[in-house]
């Protein structure tokens, strides 16, 4: 008993300290999605946002939290129909508000989007163009918009959704009048107007789930590269459905098909919608968490995946229910700003990942003898490091508490 008492006292003190730290971490977190993602070696964790979210203080509180977010994308205000609704009539007010917001929150701005078949004003989609007049129109639009934002844009989604599911090029005013050349043309005009450091992206959906579309996007990038066109990245929108999200292995393989071409990749519009919100089960809630973790982890595992953007962080402003009736609850926060299981799962995964990185760092040359505690997805662990910082061993707090319980029973 006399020998076991100091051990019991030390262990109990450690346990109490660890559990009270875990508790206060939830109430007063010192980390968030962005800070952890950066610690894991990525550039940003971001979100789509829009000017109709500006007068919502709870929303802005979360968006401006530098631990949670480090990047934003204007959800609509840079699209052609809103930014040049009539010929020569450029309406930058709303997109300027988002640019200012991104600056005041110190967020990177992904700019979205220049050449897209959707959300076009009637003067573009419903006029009859010749190849020459349409080339001129693209030149005027892209040059004016890209020059206006200048270095505020970390990246531009230059061409959006040019492909059909079967891998053919999607019919649009641009394809129908100009043929495939409109894609290279858009990139060339953007490259001519943007500062050289601006990343120019091709962006599309279902590249993760539709093999023919994925292959066509790979071929598209190769063809642009062969023509000497500046293309820096491929944005994969990642609009997923709970339970139908590809596996981690499949997601990493998809990202690597593009990074093998020498371009960056990013999840640009991530959300994971419940197929049938009315009837979604507890199980579906857990599945949603796993799906989010798979996407975030795939980005971490692929070196040239620079970041993740969620397409709004709260169900309050998600585009999903309005566009896909019956589907929804796709975001990390509920409509009344509660963090969901998916949020905690992503955060827990990132904490575990970063802690393992730190421990590995200690193994290869950290310094100082000591006891480290780390909390990850598998619980809290206590590790002992030697004088060179080498990790001598670690044990889960769950195991320690079982030992204490056993020792108490034996006394
Ligand atoms: C969506 C917006 O979220 C909605 O508010 C809008 O009504 C329609 O567009 N792919 C894209 C995004 O590239 O621009 C789309 O955003 C979602 C699909």
GROMACS .gro file of C-alpha atoms and ligand atoms in nm:
model
  429
    1UNK     CA    1   0.000   0.000   0.000
    2UNK     CA    2   0.279   0.248   0.091
    3UNK     CA    3   0.454   0.181  -0.240
    4UNK     CA    4   0.136   0.194  -0.445
    5UNK     CA    5   0.001   0.516  -0.286
    6UNK     CA    6   0.232   0.773  -0.458
    7UNK     CA    7   0.166   0.601  -0.792
    8UNK     CA    8  -0.209   0.620  -0.737
    9UNK     CA    9  -0.190   0.985  -0.635
   10UNK     CA   10   0.019   1.079  -0.939
   11UNK     CA   11  -0.205   0.890  -1.179
   12UNK     CA   12  -0.523   1.035  -1.035
   13UNK     CA   13  -0.383   1.390  -1.051
   14UNK     CA   14  -0.282   1.330  -1.413
   15UNK     CA   15  -0.625   1.192  -1.496
   16UNK     CA   16  -0.806   1.485  -1.336
   17UNK     CA   17  -0.578   1.734  -1.512
   18UNK     CA   18  -0.623   1.564  -1.848
   19UNK     CA   19  -1.001   1.540  -1.829
   20UNK     CA   20  -1.040   1.900  -1.715
   21UNK     CA   21  -0.818   2.012  -2.006
   22UNK     CA   22  -1.031   1.813  -2.253
   23UNK     CA   23  -1.344   1.972  -2.106
   24UNK     CA   24  -1.213   2.327  -2.121
   25UNK     CA   25  -1.088   2.261  -2.480
   26UNK     CA   26  -1.450   2.219  -2.591
   27UNK     CA   27  -1.564   2.530  -2.406
   28UNK     CA   28  -1.266   2.750  -2.489
   29UNK     CA   29  -1.104   2.582  -2.786
   30UNK     CA   30  -0.748   2.676  -2.868
   31UNK     CA   31  -0.768   2.503  -3.204
   32UNK     CA   32  -1.019   2.485  -3.487
   33UNK     CA   33  -1.053   2.337  -3.835
   34UNK     CA   34  -0.825   2.592  -4.004
   35UNK     CA   35  -0.557   2.606  -3.736
   36UNK     CA   36  -0.536   2.226  -3.726
   37UNK     CA   37  -0.537   2.194  -4.104
   38UNK     CA   38  -0.251   2.441  -4.124
   39UNK     CA   39  -0.067   2.249  -3.851
   40UNK     CA   40  -0.114   1.940  -4.070
   41UNK     CA   41   0.069   2.121  -4.352
   42UNK     CA   42  -0.222   2.255  -4.558
   43UNK     CA   43  -0.283   2.611  -4.674
   44UNK     CA   44  -0.641   2.669  -4.564
   45UNK     CA   45  -0.975   2.539  -4.440
   46UNK     CA   46  -1.240   2.771  -4.581
   47UNK     CA   47  -1.603   2.823  -4.667
   48UNK     CA   48  -1.833   2.976  -4.924
   49UNK     CA   49  -2.002   3.291  -4.799
   50UNK     CA   50  -2.221   3.564  -4.943
   51UNK     CA   51  -2.336   3.920  -4.874
   52UNK     CA   52  -2.675   3.803  -4.747
   53UNK     CA   53  -2.485   3.651  -4.453
   54UNK     CA   54  -2.328   3.982  -4.354
   55UNK     CA   55  -2.595   4.097  -4.109
   56UNK     CA   56  -2.601   3.768  -3.917
   57UNK     CA   57  -2.376   3.825  -3.611
   58UNK     CA   58  -2.361   3.460  -3.499
   59UNK     CA   59  -2.259   3.358  -3.850
   60UNK     CA   60  -1.995   3.630  -3.868
   61UNK     CA   61  -1.859   3.531  -3.528
   62UNK     CA   62  -1.785   3.184  -3.655
   63UNK     CA   63  -1.664   3.295  -3.999
   64UNK     CA   64  -1.423   3.544  -3.847
   65UNK     CA   65  -1.278   3.296  -3.599
   66UNK     CA   66  -0.921   3.254  -3.726
   67UNK     CA   67  -0.904   2.909  -3.569
   68UNK     CA   68  -1.195   2.781  -3.780
   69UNK     CA   69  -1.153   2.948  -4.119
   70UNK     CA   70  -0.869   3.088  -4.325
   71UNK     CA   71  -1.027   3.117  -4.668
   72UNK     CA   72  -1.354   3.215  -4.833
   73UNK     CA   73  -1.521   3.190  -5.172
   74UNK     CA   74  -1.804   3.421  -5.278
   75UNK     CA   75  -2.094   3.184  -5.333
   76UNK     CA   76  -2.259   3.385  -5.612
   77UNK     CA   77  -2.154   3.747  -5.641
   78UNK     CA   78  -1.870   3.702  -5.891
   79UNK     CA   79  -2.081   3.498  -6.133
   80UNK     CA   80  -2.142   3.653  -6.474
   81UNK     CA   81  -2.515   3.716  -6.427
   82UNK     CA   82  -2.448   3.919  -6.114
   83UNK     CA   83  -2.124   4.089  -6.202
   84UNK     CA   84  -2.204   4.192  -6.563
   85UNK     CA   85  -2.584   4.162  -6.588
   86UNK     CA   86  -2.604   4.386  -6.896
   87UNK     CA   87  -2.343   4.457  -7.163
   88UNK     CA   88  -2.069   4.674  -7.016
   89UNK     CA   89  -2.262   4.721  -6.691
   90UNK     CA   90  -2.025   4.584  -6.427
   91UNK     CA   91  -2.177   4.555  -6.079
   92UNK     CA   92  -1.889   4.496  -5.839
   93UNK     CA   93  -2.060   4.617  -5.518
   94UNK     CA   94  -2.145   4.281  -5.365
   95UNK     CA   95  -1.828   4.105  -5.467
   96UNK     CA   96  -1.629   4.401  -5.334
   97UNK     CA   97  -1.800   4.357  -4.997
   98UNK     CA   98  -1.684   3.995  -4.989
   99UNK     CA   99  -1.333   4.096  -5.093
  100UNK     CA  100  -1.323   4.352  -4.810
  101UNK     CA  101  -1.456   4.093  -4.568
  102UNK     CA  102  -1.189   3.842  -4.668
  103UNK     CA  103  -0.923   4.108  -4.613
  104UNK     CA  104  -1.056   4.214  -4.275
  105UNK     CA  105  -1.072   3.848  -4.159
  106UNK     CA  106  -0.730   3.780  -4.309
  107UNK     CA  107  -0.877   3.506  -4.530
  108UNK     CA  108  -0.746   3.388  -4.864
  109UNK     CA  109  -1.002   3.453  -5.138
  110UNK     CA  110  -1.078   3.187  -5.398
  111UNK     CA  111  -1.255   3.369  -5.678
  112UNK     CA  112  -1.545   3.199  -5.854
  113UNK     CA  113  -1.607   3.189  -6.153
  114UNK     CA  114  -1.538   3.326  -6.504
  115UNK     CA  115  -1.661   3.098  -6.784
  116UNK     CA  116  -1.961   2.884  -6.685
  117UNK     CA  117  -2.275   2.776  -6.868
  118UNK     CA  118  -2.495   2.856  -6.566
  119UNK     CA  119  -2.609   3.180  -6.403
  120UNK     CA  120  -2.542   3.368  -6.727
  121UNK     CA  121  -2.733   3.687  -6.803
  122UNK     CA  122  -2.979   3.665  -7.094
  123UNK     CA  123  -2.765   3.898  -7.305
  124UNK     CA  124  -2.497   3.627  -7.309
  125UNK     CA  125  -2.704   3.309  -7.324
  126UNK     CA  126  -2.981   3.431  -7.554
  127UNK     CA  127  -2.796   3.633  -7.817
  128UNK     CA  128  -2.665   3.498  -8.143
  129UNK     CA  129  -2.289   3.523  -8.154
  130UNK     CA  130  -2.030   3.468  -8.420
  131UNK     CA  131  -1.698   3.317  -8.310
  132UNK     CA  132  -1.537   3.660  -8.335
  133UNK     CA  133  -1.798   3.849  -8.132
  134UNK     CA  134  -1.805   3.579  -7.865
  135UNK     CA  135  -1.425   3.579  -7.840
  136UNK     CA  136  -1.443   3.954  -7.797
  137UNK     CA  137  -1.712   3.921  -7.529
  138UNK     CA  138  -1.508   3.665  -7.331
  139UNK     CA  139  -1.203   3.888  -7.358
  140UNK     CA  140  -1.389   4.194  -7.230
  141UNK     CA  141  -1.559   4.009  -6.945
  142UNK     CA  142  -1.264   3.808  -6.815
  143UNK     CA  143  -1.019   4.096  -6.850
  144UNK     CA  144  -1.244   4.342  -6.667
  145UNK     CA  145  -1.333   4.105  -6.383
  146UNK     CA  146  -0.986   3.960  -6.326
  147UNK     CA  147  -0.823   4.306  -6.342
  148UNK     CA  148  -1.076   4.446  -6.098
  149UNK     CA  149  -0.989   4.197  -5.822
  150UNK     CA  150  -0.618   4.181  -5.905
  151UNK     CA  151  -0.407   4.034  -5.628
  152UNK     CA  152  -0.709   3.995  -5.396
  153UNK     CA  153  -0.773   3.658  -5.558
  154UNK     CA  154  -0.549   3.376  -5.442
  155UNK     CA  155  -0.705   3.163  -5.715
  156UNK     CA  156  -0.965   3.187  -5.993
  157UNK     CA  157  -1.200   2.910  -6.105
  158UNK     CA  158  -1.148   3.010  -6.467
  159UNK     CA  159  -1.367   2.749  -6.633
  160UNK     CA  160  -1.642   2.576  -6.438
  161UNK     CA  161  -1.825   2.253  -6.522
  162UNK     CA  162  -1.726   2.214  -6.888
  163UNK     CA  163  -1.783   1.837  -6.889
  164UNK     CA  164  -2.080   1.601  -6.905
  165UNK     CA  165  -2.097   1.286  -6.694
  166UNK     CA  166  -2.002   1.072  -6.995
  167UNK     CA  167  -1.684   1.275  -7.050
  168UNK     CA  168  -1.801   1.475  -7.352
  169UNK     CA  169  -1.795   1.856  -7.346
  170UNK     CA  170  -2.110   2.016  -7.212
  171UNK     CA  171  -2.322   2.212  -7.455
  172UNK     CA  172  -2.324   2.586  -7.377
  173UNK     CA  173  -2.319   2.910  -7.568
  174UNK     CA  174  -1.940   2.893  -7.545
  175UNK     CA  175  -1.898   2.538  -7.677
  176UNK     CA  176  -2.171   2.573  -7.934
  177UNK     CA  177  -2.020   2.885  -8.093
  178UNK     CA  178  -1.646   2.843  -8.035
  179UNK     CA  179  -1.595   2.470  -7.987
  180UNK     CA  180  -1.334   2.340  -7.743
  181UNK     CA  181  -1.108   2.644  -7.799
  182UNK     CA  182  -1.318   2.849  -7.553
  183UNK     CA  183  -1.151   2.667  -7.262
  184UNK     CA  184  -0.791   2.750  -7.358
  185UNK     CA  185  -0.905   3.097  -7.460
  186UNK     CA  186  -1.059   3.164  -7.117
  187UNK     CA  187  -0.740   3.052  -6.940
  188UNK     CA  188  -0.522   3.262  -7.172
  189UNK     CA  189  -0.731   3.576  -7.118
  190UNK     CA  190  -0.728   3.519  -6.741
  191UNK     CA  191  -0.351   3.462  -6.741
  192UNK     CA  192  -0.304   3.786  -6.935
  193UNK     CA  193  -0.506   3.989  -6.684
  194UNK     CA  194  -0.408   3.827  -6.350
  195UNK     CA  195  -0.094   3.882  -6.144
  196UNK     CA  196   0.146   3.595  -6.217
  197UNK     CA  197   0.105   3.442  -5.871
  198UNK     CA  198  -0.274   3.395  -5.912
  199UNK     CA  199  -0.360   3.026  -5.937
  200UNK     CA  200  -0.578   2.941  -6.234
  201UNK     CA  201  -0.811   2.643  -6.185
  202UNK     CA  202  -1.043   2.419  -6.380
  203UNK     CA  203  -1.335   2.337  -6.147
  204UNK     CA  204  -1.602   2.065  -6.178
  205UNK     CA  205  -1.831   1.827  -5.987
  206UNK     CA  206  -1.857   1.446  -5.985
  207UNK     CA  207  -1.493   1.414  -6.084
  208UNK     CA  208  -1.474   1.196  -5.770
  209UNK     CA  209  -1.763   0.965  -5.865
  210UNK     CA  210  -1.784   0.951  -6.244
  211UNK     CA  211  -1.486   0.766  -6.400
  212UNK     CA  212  -1.551   0.891  -6.754
  213UNK     CA  213  -1.578   1.250  -6.639
  214UNK     CA  214  -1.261   1.214  -6.431
  215UNK     CA  215  -1.067   1.076  -6.727
  216UNK     CA  216  -1.198   1.354  -6.950
  217UNK     CA  217  -1.083   1.615  -6.695
  218UNK     CA  218  -0.738   1.455  -6.684
  219UNK     CA  219  -0.725   1.469  -7.065
  220UNK     CA  220  -0.843   1.830  -7.059
  221UNK     CA  221  -0.560   1.932  -6.826
  222UNK     CA  222  -0.308   1.745  -7.042
  223UNK     CA  223  -0.439   1.912  -7.354
  224UNK     CA  224  -0.416   2.260  -7.197
  225UNK     CA  225  -0.063   2.185  -7.079
  226UNK     CA  226   0.033   2.060  -7.426
  227UNK     CA  227  -0.091   2.391  -7.572
  228UNK     CA  228   0.127   2.582  -7.323
  229UNK     CA  229  -0.175   2.719  -7.136
  230UNK     CA  230  -0.118   2.822  -6.772
  231UNK     CA  231  -0.328   2.591  -6.555
  232UNK     CA  232  -0.226   2.565  -6.189
  233UNK     CA  233  -0.496   2.355  -6.033
  234UNK     CA  234  -0.805   2.140  -6.053
  235UNK     CA  235  -1.089   2.216  -5.815
  236UNK     CA  236  -1.304   1.919  -5.726
  237UNK     CA  237  -1.634   2.045  -5.595
  238UNK     CA  238  -1.701   1.744  -5.368
  239UNK     CA  239  -2.078   1.774  -5.339
  240UNK     CA  240  -2.130   1.438  -5.174
  241UNK     CA  241  -2.426   1.238  -5.043
  242UNK     CA  242  -2.415   1.056  -4.708
  243UNK     CA  243  -2.316   0.693  -4.762
  244UNK     CA  244  -2.233   0.748  -5.130
  245UNK     CA  245  -1.911   0.938  -5.068
  246UNK     CA  246  -1.618   0.751  -5.224
  247UNK     CA  247  -1.379   0.576  -4.987
  248UNK     CA  248  -1.060   0.740  -4.860
  249UNK     CA  249  -0.858   0.523  -5.103
  250UNK     CA  250  -1.073   0.627  -5.397
  251UNK     CA  251  -1.061   0.996  -5.301
  252UNK     CA  252  -0.683   0.999  -5.266
  253UNK     CA  253  -0.647   0.809  -5.596
  254UNK     CA  254  -0.867   1.071  -5.767
  255UNK     CA  255  -0.665   1.361  -5.629
  256UNK     CA  256  -0.338   1.191  -5.727
  257UNK     CA  257  -0.451   1.144  -6.089
  258UNK     CA  258  -0.448   1.523  -6.111
  259UNK     CA  259  -0.146   1.601  -5.897
  260UNK     CA  260   0.052   1.350  -6.107
  261UNK     CA  261   0.004   1.600  -6.391
  262UNK     CA  262   0.189   1.864  -6.190
  263UNK     CA  263  -0.110   2.074  -6.079
  264UNK     CA  264  -0.251   2.158  -5.736
  265UNK     CA  265  -0.589   2.022  -5.627
  266UNK     CA  266  -0.847   2.138  -5.372
  267UNK     CA  267  -1.191   2.036  -5.252
  268UNK     CA  268  -1.363   2.356  -5.356
  269UNK     CA  269  -1.729   2.312  -5.255
  270UNK     CA  270  -1.744   2.030  -5.002
  271UNK     CA  271  -2.078   1.933  -4.848
  272UNK     CA  272  -2.224   1.592  -4.759
  273UNK     CA  273  -2.602   1.592  -4.789
  274UNK     CA  274  -2.847   1.351  -4.632
  275UNK     CA  275  -3.043   1.188  -4.914
  276UNK     CA  276  -3.374   1.205  -4.728
  277UNK     CA  277  -3.356   1.456  -4.443
  278UNK     CA  278  -3.697   1.367  -4.300
  279UNK     CA  279  -3.600   1.004  -4.246
  280UNK     CA  280  -3.230   1.024  -4.173
  281UNK     CA  281  -3.116   0.799  -3.888
  282UNK     CA  282  -2.852   0.821  -3.614
  283UNK     CA  283  -2.650   0.589  -3.833
  284UNK     CA  284  -2.664   0.839  -4.118
  285UNK     CA  285  -2.538   1.110  -3.884
  286UNK     CA  286  -2.233   0.895  -3.804
  287UNK     CA  287  -2.189   0.811  -4.171
  288UNK     CA  288  -2.191   1.180  -4.257
  289UNK     CA  289  -1.911   1.231  -4.004
  290UNK     CA  290  -1.708   0.949  -4.162
  291UNK     CA  291  -1.764   1.091  -4.511
  292UNK     CA  292  -1.642   1.436  -4.406
  293UNK     CA  293  -1.337   1.284  -4.238
  294UNK     CA  294  -1.256   1.082  -4.553
  295UNK     CA  295  -1.257   1.398  -4.766
  296UNK     CA  296  -1.046   1.599  -4.522
  297UNK     CA  297  -0.803   1.312  -4.473
  298UNK     CA  298  -0.766   1.255  -4.848
  299UNK     CA  299  -0.657   1.617  -4.885
  300UNK     CA  300  -0.402   1.575  -4.609
  301UNK     CA  301  -0.264   1.256  -4.760
  302UNK     CA  302  -0.211   1.412  -5.103
  303UNK     CA  303   0.073   1.658  -5.086
  304UNK     CA  304  -0.046   1.898  -5.354
  305UNK     CA  305  -0.397   1.921  -5.215
  306UNK     CA  306  -0.382   2.277  -5.086
  307UNK     CA  307  -0.708   2.311  -4.898
  308UNK     CA  308  -1.072   2.241  -4.834
  309UNK     CA  309  -1.361   2.482  -4.885
  310UNK     CA  310  -1.702   2.384  -4.750
  311UNK     CA  311  -1.998   2.519  -4.947
  312UNK     CA  312  -2.134   2.715  -4.652
  313UNK     CA  313  -2.065   2.593  -4.300
  314UNK     CA  314  -2.422   2.611  -4.166
  315UNK     CA  315  -2.741   2.444  -4.289
  316UNK     CA  316  -2.906   2.784  -4.247
  317UNK     CA  317  -2.756   2.900  -4.577
  318UNK     CA  318  -2.687   2.572  -4.759
  319UNK     CA  319  -2.786   2.563  -5.127
  320UNK     CA  320  -2.876   2.193  -5.104
  321UNK     CA  321  -3.245   2.188  -4.993
  322UNK     CA  322  -3.340   2.457  -5.245
  323UNK     CA  323  -3.170   2.277  -5.533
  324UNK     CA  324  -3.233   1.912  -5.444
  325UNK     CA  325  -3.572   1.887  -5.270
  326UNK     CA  326  -3.569   1.634  -4.986
  327UNK     CA  327  -3.190   1.643  -4.948
  328UNK     CA  328  -3.014   1.857  -4.688
  329UNK     CA  329  -2.842   1.888  -4.349
  330UNK     CA  330  -2.523   1.888  -4.553
  331UNK     CA  331  -2.305   2.125  -4.347
  332UNK     CA  332  -2.080   2.102  -4.040
  333UNK     CA  333  -2.297   2.335  -3.829
  334UNK     CA  334  -2.676   2.305  -3.786
  335UNK     CA  335  -2.907   2.588  -3.893
  336UNK     CA  336  -2.896   2.716  -3.532
  337UNK     CA  337  -2.518   2.706  -3.518
  338UNK     CA  338  -2.462   2.389  -3.319
  339UNK     CA  339  -2.154   2.198  -3.421
  340UNK     CA  340  -2.258   1.858  -3.559
  341UNK     CA  341  -2.103   1.513  -3.509
  342UNK     CA  342  -1.934   1.566  -3.846
  343UNK     CA  343  -1.764   1.879  -3.712
  344UNK     CA  344  -1.638   1.698  -3.401
  345UNK     CA  345  -1.525   1.401  -3.608
  346UNK     CA  346  -1.323   1.619  -3.845
  347UNK     CA  347  -1.175   1.814  -3.556
  348UNK     CA  348  -1.096   1.496  -3.361
  349UNK     CA  349  -0.935   1.342  -3.666
  350UNK     CA  350  -0.722   1.653  -3.725
  351UNK     CA  351  -0.618   1.670  -3.358
  352UNK     CA  352  -0.509   1.306  -3.369
  353UNK     CA  353  -0.324   1.360  -3.697
  354UNK     CA  354  -0.141   1.667  -3.574
  355UNK     CA  355  -0.057   1.501  -3.241
  356UNK     CA  356   0.088   1.200  -3.422
  357UNK     CA  357   0.289   1.438  -3.644
  358UNK     CA  358   0.420   1.611  -3.332
  359UNK     CA  359   0.508   1.283  -3.169
  360UNK     CA  360   0.684   1.167  -3.483
  361UNK     CA  361   0.862   1.503  -3.483
  362UNK     CA  362   0.972   1.433  -3.125
  363UNK     CA  363   1.098   1.091  -3.232
  364UNK     CA  364   1.318   1.238  -3.501
  365UNK     CA  365   1.482   1.506  -3.295
  366UNK     CA  366   1.265   1.708  -3.060
  367UNK     CA  367   1.418   1.783  -2.723
  368UNK     CA  368   1.347   1.755  -2.356
  369UNK     CA  369   1.245   1.479  -2.122
  370UNK     CA  370   0.885   1.500  -2.024
  371UNK     CA  371   0.535   1.375  -2.023
  372UNK     CA  372   0.314   1.473  -2.316
  373UNK     CA  373  -0.061   1.428  -2.336
  374UNK     CA  374  -0.235   1.425  -2.669
  375UNK     CA  375  -0.602   1.391  -2.748
  376UNK     CA  376  -0.697   1.231  -3.076
  377UNK     CA  377  -0.984   1.043  -3.234
  378UNK     CA  378  -0.891   0.736  -3.029
  379UNK     CA  379  -0.893   0.922  -2.698
  380UNK     CA  380  -0.630   1.083  -2.478
  381UNK     CA  381  -0.282   0.935  -2.455
  382UNK     CA  382   0.000   1.006  -2.217
  383UNK     CA  383   0.351   0.967  -2.358
  384UNK     CA  384   0.697   0.988  -2.205
  385UNK     CA  385   0.979   1.149  -2.403
  386UNK     CA  386   1.349   1.101  -2.330
  387UNK     CA  387   1.624   1.365  -2.307
  388UNK     CA  388   1.658   1.372  -2.688
  389UNK     CA  389   1.285   1.410  -2.722
  390UNK     CA  390   1.253   1.047  -2.829
  391UNK     CA  391   0.912   0.901  -2.752
  392UNK     CA  392   0.982   0.620  -2.508
  393UNK     CA  393   0.626   0.498  -2.485
  394UNK     CA  394   0.264   0.604  -2.464
  395UNK     CA  395  -0.042   0.469  -2.295
  396UNK     CA  396  -0.409   0.555  -2.328
  397UNK     CA  397  -0.576   0.736  -2.040
  398UNK     CA  398  -0.853   0.475  -2.060
  399UNK     CA  399  -0.597   0.205  -1.980
  400UNK     CA  400  -0.450   0.404  -1.690
  401UNK     CA  401  -0.791   0.449  -1.535
  402UNK     CA  402  -0.862   0.074  -1.566
  403UNK     CA  403  -0.531   0.004  -1.383
  404UNK     CA  404  -0.620   0.251  -1.107
  405UNK     CA  405  -0.956   0.082  -1.067
  406UNK     CA  406  -0.789  -0.260  -1.048
  407UNK     CA  407  -0.530  -0.137  -0.796
  408UNK     CA  408  -0.802   0.011  -0.576
  409UNK     CA  409  -0.987  -0.319  -0.581
  410UNK     CA  410  -0.671  -0.506  -0.476
  411UNK     CA  411  -0.604  -0.285  -0.172
  412LIG     C1  412  -2.473   2.753  -5.626
  412LIG     C2  413  -2.505   2.847  -5.511
  412LIG     O1  414  -2.468   2.785  -5.391
  412LIG     C3  415  -2.652   2.882  -5.509
  412LIG     O2  416  -2.679   2.982  -5.414
  412LIG     C4  417  -2.696   2.930  -5.647
  412LIG     O3  418  -2.834   2.950  -5.648
  412LIG     C5  419  -2.658   2.830  -5.754
  412LIG     O4  420  -2.519   2.805  -5.748
  412LIG     N1  421  -2.141   2.438  -5.848
  412LIG     C6  422  -2.084   2.563  -5.843
  412LIG     C7  423  -2.143   2.666  -5.753
  412LIG     O5  424  -1.978   2.583  -5.902
  412LIG     O6  425  -2.126   2.795  -5.805
  412LIG     C8  426  -2.288   2.640  -5.728
  412LIG     O7  427  -2.334   2.736  -5.632
  412LIG     C9  428  -2.310   2.499  -5.679
  412LIG    C10  429  -2.264   2.400  -5.783
   0.00000   0.00000   0.00000
